[in-house]
XYZ file of C-alpha atoms in Angstrom:
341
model
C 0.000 0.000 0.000
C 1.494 3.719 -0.460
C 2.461 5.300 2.465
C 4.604 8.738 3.099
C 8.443 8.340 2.559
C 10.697 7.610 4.924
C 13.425 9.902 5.129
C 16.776 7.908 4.848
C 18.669 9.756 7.564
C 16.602 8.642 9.962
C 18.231 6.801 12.530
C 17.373 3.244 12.049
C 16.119 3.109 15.552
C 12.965 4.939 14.959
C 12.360 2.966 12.095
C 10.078 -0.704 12.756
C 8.207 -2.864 10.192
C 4.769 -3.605 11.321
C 1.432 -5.314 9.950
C -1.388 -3.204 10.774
C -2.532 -4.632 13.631
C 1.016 -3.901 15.228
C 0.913 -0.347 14.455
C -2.422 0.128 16.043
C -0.896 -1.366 18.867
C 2.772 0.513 19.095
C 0.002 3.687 18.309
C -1.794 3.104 21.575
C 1.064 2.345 23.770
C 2.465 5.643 22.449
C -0.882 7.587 23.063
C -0.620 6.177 26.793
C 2.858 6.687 27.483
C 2.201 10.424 26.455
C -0.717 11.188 28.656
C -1.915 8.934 31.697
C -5.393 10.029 31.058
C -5.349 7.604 27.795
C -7.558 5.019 29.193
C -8.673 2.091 27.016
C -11.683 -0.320 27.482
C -13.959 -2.872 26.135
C -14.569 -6.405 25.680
C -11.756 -8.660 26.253
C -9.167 -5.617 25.522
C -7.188 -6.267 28.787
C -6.085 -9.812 29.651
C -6.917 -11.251 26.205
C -5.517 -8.155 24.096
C -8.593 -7.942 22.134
C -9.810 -10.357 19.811
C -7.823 -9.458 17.442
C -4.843 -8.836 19.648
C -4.687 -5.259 19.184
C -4.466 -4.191 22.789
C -1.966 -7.184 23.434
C 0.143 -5.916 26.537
C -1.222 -2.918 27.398
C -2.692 -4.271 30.410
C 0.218 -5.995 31.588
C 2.526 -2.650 31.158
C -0.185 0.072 32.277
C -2.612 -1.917 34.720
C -6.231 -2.629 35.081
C -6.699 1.062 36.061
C -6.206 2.104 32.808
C -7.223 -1.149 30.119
C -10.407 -1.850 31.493
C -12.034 -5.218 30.410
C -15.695 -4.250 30.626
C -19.757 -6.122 30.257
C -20.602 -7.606 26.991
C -22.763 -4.258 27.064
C -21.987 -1.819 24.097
C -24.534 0.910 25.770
C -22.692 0.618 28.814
C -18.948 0.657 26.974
C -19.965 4.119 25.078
C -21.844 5.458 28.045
C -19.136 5.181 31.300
C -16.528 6.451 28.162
C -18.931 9.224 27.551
C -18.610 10.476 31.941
C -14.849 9.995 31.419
C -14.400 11.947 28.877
C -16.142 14.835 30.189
C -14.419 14.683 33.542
C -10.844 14.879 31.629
C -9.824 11.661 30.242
C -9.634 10.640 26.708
C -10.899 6.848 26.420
C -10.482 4.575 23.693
C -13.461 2.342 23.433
C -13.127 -0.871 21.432
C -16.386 -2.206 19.657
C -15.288 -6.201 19.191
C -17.087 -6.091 15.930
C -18.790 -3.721 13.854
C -22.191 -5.293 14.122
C -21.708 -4.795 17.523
C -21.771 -1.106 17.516
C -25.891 -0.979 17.489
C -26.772 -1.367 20.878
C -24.355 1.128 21.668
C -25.982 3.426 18.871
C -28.412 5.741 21.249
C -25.207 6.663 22.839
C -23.048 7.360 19.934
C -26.040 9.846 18.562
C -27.997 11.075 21.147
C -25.216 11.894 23.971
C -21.485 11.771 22.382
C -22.422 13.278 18.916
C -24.296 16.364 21.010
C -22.458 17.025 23.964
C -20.641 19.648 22.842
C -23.433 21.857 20.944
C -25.707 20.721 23.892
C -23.432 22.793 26.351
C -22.994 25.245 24.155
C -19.294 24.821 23.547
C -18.710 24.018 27.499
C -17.835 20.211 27.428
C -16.187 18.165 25.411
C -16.292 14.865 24.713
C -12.466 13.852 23.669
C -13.481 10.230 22.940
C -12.716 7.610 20.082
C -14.548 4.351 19.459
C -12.430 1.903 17.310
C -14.502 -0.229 15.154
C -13.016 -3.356 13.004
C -15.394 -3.124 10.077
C -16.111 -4.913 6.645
C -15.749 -8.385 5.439
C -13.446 -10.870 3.716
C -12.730 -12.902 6.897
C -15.488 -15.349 6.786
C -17.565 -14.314 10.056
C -21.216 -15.116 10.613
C -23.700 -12.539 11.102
C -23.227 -9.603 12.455
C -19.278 -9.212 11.900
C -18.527 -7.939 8.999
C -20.862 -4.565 8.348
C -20.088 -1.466 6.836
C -21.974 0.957 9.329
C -19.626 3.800 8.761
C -22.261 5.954 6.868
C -24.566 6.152 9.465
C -22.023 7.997 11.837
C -20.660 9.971 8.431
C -24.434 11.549 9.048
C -24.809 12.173 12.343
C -23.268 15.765 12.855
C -21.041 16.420 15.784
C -18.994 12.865 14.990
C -15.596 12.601 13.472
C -15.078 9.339 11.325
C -12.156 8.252 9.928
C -11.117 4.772 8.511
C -7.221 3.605 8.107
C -6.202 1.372 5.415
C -2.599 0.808 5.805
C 0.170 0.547 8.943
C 1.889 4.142 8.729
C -1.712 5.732 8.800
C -2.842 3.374 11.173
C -0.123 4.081 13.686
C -0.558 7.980 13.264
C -3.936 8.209 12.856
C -5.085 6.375 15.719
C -2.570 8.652 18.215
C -4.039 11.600 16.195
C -8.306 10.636 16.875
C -7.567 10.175 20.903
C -5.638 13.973 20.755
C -8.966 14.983 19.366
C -11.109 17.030 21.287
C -14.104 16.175 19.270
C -15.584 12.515 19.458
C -13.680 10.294 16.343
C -15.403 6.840 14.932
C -11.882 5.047 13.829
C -12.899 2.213 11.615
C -10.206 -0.030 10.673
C -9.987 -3.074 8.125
C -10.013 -5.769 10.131
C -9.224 -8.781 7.357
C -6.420 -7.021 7.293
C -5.024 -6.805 10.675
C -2.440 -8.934 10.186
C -1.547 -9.543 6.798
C 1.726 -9.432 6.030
C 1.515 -8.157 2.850
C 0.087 -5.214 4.521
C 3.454 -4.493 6.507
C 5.191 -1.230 6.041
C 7.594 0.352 7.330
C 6.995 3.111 10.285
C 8.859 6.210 11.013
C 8.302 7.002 14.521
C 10.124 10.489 14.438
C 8.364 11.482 11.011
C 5.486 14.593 11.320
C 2.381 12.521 10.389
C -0.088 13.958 7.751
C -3.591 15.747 9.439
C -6.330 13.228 10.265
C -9.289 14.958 8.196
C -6.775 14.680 5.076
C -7.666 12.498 2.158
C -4.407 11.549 -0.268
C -3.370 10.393 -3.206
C -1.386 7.162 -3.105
C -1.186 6.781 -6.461
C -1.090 8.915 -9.814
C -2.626 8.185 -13.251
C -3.960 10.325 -15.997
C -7.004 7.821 -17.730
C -9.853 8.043 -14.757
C -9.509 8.451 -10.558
C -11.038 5.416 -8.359
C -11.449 6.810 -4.625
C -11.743 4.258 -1.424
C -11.264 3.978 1.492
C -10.573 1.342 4.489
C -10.462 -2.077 2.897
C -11.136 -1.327 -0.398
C -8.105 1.339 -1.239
C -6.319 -1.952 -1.758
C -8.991 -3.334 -4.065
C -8.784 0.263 -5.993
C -5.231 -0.481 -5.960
C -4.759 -3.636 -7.101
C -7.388 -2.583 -10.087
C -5.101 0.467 -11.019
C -1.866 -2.308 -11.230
C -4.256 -4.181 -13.705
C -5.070 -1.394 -15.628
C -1.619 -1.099 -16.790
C -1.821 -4.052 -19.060
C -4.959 -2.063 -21.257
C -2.542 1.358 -21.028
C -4.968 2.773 -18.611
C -3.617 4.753 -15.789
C -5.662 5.118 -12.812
C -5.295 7.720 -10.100
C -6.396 6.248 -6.580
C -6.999 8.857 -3.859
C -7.678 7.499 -0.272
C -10.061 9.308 1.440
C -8.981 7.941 4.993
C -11.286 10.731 6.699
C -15.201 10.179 6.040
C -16.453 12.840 8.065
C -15.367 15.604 7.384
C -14.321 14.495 3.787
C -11.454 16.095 2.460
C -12.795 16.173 -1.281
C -10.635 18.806 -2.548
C -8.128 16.119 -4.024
C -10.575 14.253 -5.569
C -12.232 17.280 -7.418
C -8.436 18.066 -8.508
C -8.045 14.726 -9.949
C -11.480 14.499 -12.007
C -11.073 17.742 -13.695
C -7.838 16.186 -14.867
C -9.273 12.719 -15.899
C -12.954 13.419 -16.559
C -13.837 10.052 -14.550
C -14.820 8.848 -11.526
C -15.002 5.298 -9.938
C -15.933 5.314 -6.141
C -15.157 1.988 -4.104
C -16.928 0.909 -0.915
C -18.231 -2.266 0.647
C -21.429 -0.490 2.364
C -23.973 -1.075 0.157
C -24.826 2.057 -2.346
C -28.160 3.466 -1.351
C -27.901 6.849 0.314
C -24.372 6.417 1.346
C -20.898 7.833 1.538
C -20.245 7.266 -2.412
C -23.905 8.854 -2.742
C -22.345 11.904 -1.090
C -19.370 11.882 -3.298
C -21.043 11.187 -6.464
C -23.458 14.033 -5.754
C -20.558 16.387 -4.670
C -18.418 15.236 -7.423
C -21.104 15.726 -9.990
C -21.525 19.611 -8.428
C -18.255 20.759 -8.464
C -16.863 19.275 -11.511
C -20.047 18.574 -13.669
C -18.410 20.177 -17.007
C -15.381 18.204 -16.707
C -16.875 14.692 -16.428
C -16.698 12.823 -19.883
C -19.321 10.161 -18.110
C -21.389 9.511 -14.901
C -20.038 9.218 -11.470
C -19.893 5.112 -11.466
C -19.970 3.456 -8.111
C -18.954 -0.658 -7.437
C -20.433 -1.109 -3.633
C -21.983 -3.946 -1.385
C -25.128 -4.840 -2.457
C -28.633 -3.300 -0.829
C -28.843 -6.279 0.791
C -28.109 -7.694 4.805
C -24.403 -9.093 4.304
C -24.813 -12.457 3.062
C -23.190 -15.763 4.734
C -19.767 -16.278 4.802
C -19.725 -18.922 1.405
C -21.438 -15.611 -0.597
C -19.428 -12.721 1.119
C -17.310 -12.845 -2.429
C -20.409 -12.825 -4.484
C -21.052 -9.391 -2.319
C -18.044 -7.570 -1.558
C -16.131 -5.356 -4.344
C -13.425 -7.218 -5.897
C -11.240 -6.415 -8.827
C -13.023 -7.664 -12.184
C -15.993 -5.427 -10.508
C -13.882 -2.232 -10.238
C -12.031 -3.059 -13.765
C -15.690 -3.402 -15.201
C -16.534 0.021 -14.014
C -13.663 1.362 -15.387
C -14.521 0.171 -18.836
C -17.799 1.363 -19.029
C -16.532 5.052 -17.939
C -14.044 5.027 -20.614
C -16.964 3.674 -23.397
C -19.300 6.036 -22.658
């Protein structure tokens, strides 16, 4: 995956290779070493490490006091975090899975997402909820949504979504230094892939969370993602290469507020548009950016805003979830009927 450049003189020291799931953790123990009123809780997060392991340790190095393994109660999770917060601490809830995130959901939108205007500016609410979200890891029901667009709409929440190690590691110390309340979905099925390693510059000055990027150029049409799919987008823009097409892919890593600016940039120069997400299409984050898209740039596009999404349909069982999720012959096929129109 693309990720900033390291700068070579560097000392090596600051320098580790880590899988995603690492990263989030090294991020976390580096959020906690830097302020004691980092506190992180949820199911299983303390003696188990999560899971998936992503809280592995931090129990054992900064106590119960601070990694709290709490009730299977989401409601309960989101609403001690939510007195925390407001009495000075920054928690770090973790939702075990993203279908899990619904009975906390009153919480989320009725008390952390209003807070703030609530009070008038008085209190904040300096909290982040991590969710492990989308598919591809052959789960039963209920773990592997794409719920990000209902948070994208609820104003007064900050969403974001990683897709690679160096943002995970930065981005994650970046949400809990936020006063505002951050939704920090991350691509579970990728966790620990080791293809997804990358190298991580401890000492390097991170790029701002609400900052979508470009990690890769091309000329023919732009694909945007974000989360799991960037890799899909990707991986279609390496395949490309053998038709002579040369696809720009733009990350949008922050979902809310998006950071569209790039991606209006890039269509004016290409004249195309191919958005990637596993949420299913209807009235979702590539509605927004289709409708924005098609605003802003409407006498530069040679053809329609195309989008390859889930389907409008509950995820399917884990032998289907391939059938469902966006792939790249899906992505490719979008990209040829842009270019034919």
């Amino acid at each position: 995956m693309a990720a900033p450049v390291i700068n070579k003189s560097t000392p090596a020291s600051s320098v580790q290779s880590l899988t995603l799931g690492k990263a989030l953790n090294l991020g976390l123990r580096t959020a906690m070493e830097a302020d004691p009123k980092v506190i992180v809780m949820g199911e299983d997060v303390g003696k188990l490490g999560g899971v998936f392991r992503i809280t592995d340790g931090l129990q054992k190095d900064f106590g119960e006091h601070r990694v709290l393994d709490t009730p299977l109660a989401e409601s309960g999770i989101i609403g001690t975090a939510v007195g925390l917060a407001v009495r000075g601490f920054r928690p770090v809830c973790e939702i075990q899975f993203d279908g899990f995130i619904f009975p906390g959901f009153d919480q989320i939108v009725s008390q952390v997402a209003k807070l703030h205007m609530r009070t008038q500016g008085r209190v904040k609410v300096p909290l982040v909820i991590r969710v492990p979200f989308g598919g591809g890891i052959g789960a039963v029901e209920h773990h592997s949504e794409s719920p990000e667009s209902y948070f994208a709409h609820t104003a007064g929440l900050k969403v974001v979504a990683c897709s690679n190690a160096v943002d995970a590691y930065w981005m994650i110390q970046q949400a809990i230094q936020c006063d505002d309340p951050v939704l920090f979905f991350e691509p579970k099925r990728y966790y620990h892939s080791g293809f997804m390693k990358a190298e991580i510059d401890t000492e390097a000055t991170p790029e701002p969370l609400f900052a979508s990027r470009v990690v890769r150029q091309g000329s023919t049409a732009t694909l945007v993602a974000y989360g799991p799919s960037v890799k899909v987008a990707l991986d279609a823009a390496t395949a490309a290469e053998e038709d002579g097409h040369s696809l720009e892919v733009i990350d949008l890593r922050a979902l809310s507020p998006l950071d569209l600016a790039p991606v209006f940039e890039s269509v004016r120069r290409t004249g195309r548009l191919v958005v990637v997400s596993e949420a299913p299409s209807e009235a979702s984050l590539t509605s927004e950016i289709a409708a924005r898209v098609q605003q802003e740039c409407f006498y530069s596009l040679e053809a329609p805003v195309l989008r390859v999404t889930g389907f409008d349909t509950p995820y399917p069982p884990a032998k289907l979830e391939e059938e469902f999720l966006p792939d790249l012959d899906r992505v490719l096929d979008a990209v040829d009927r842009s270019l034919a129109w």
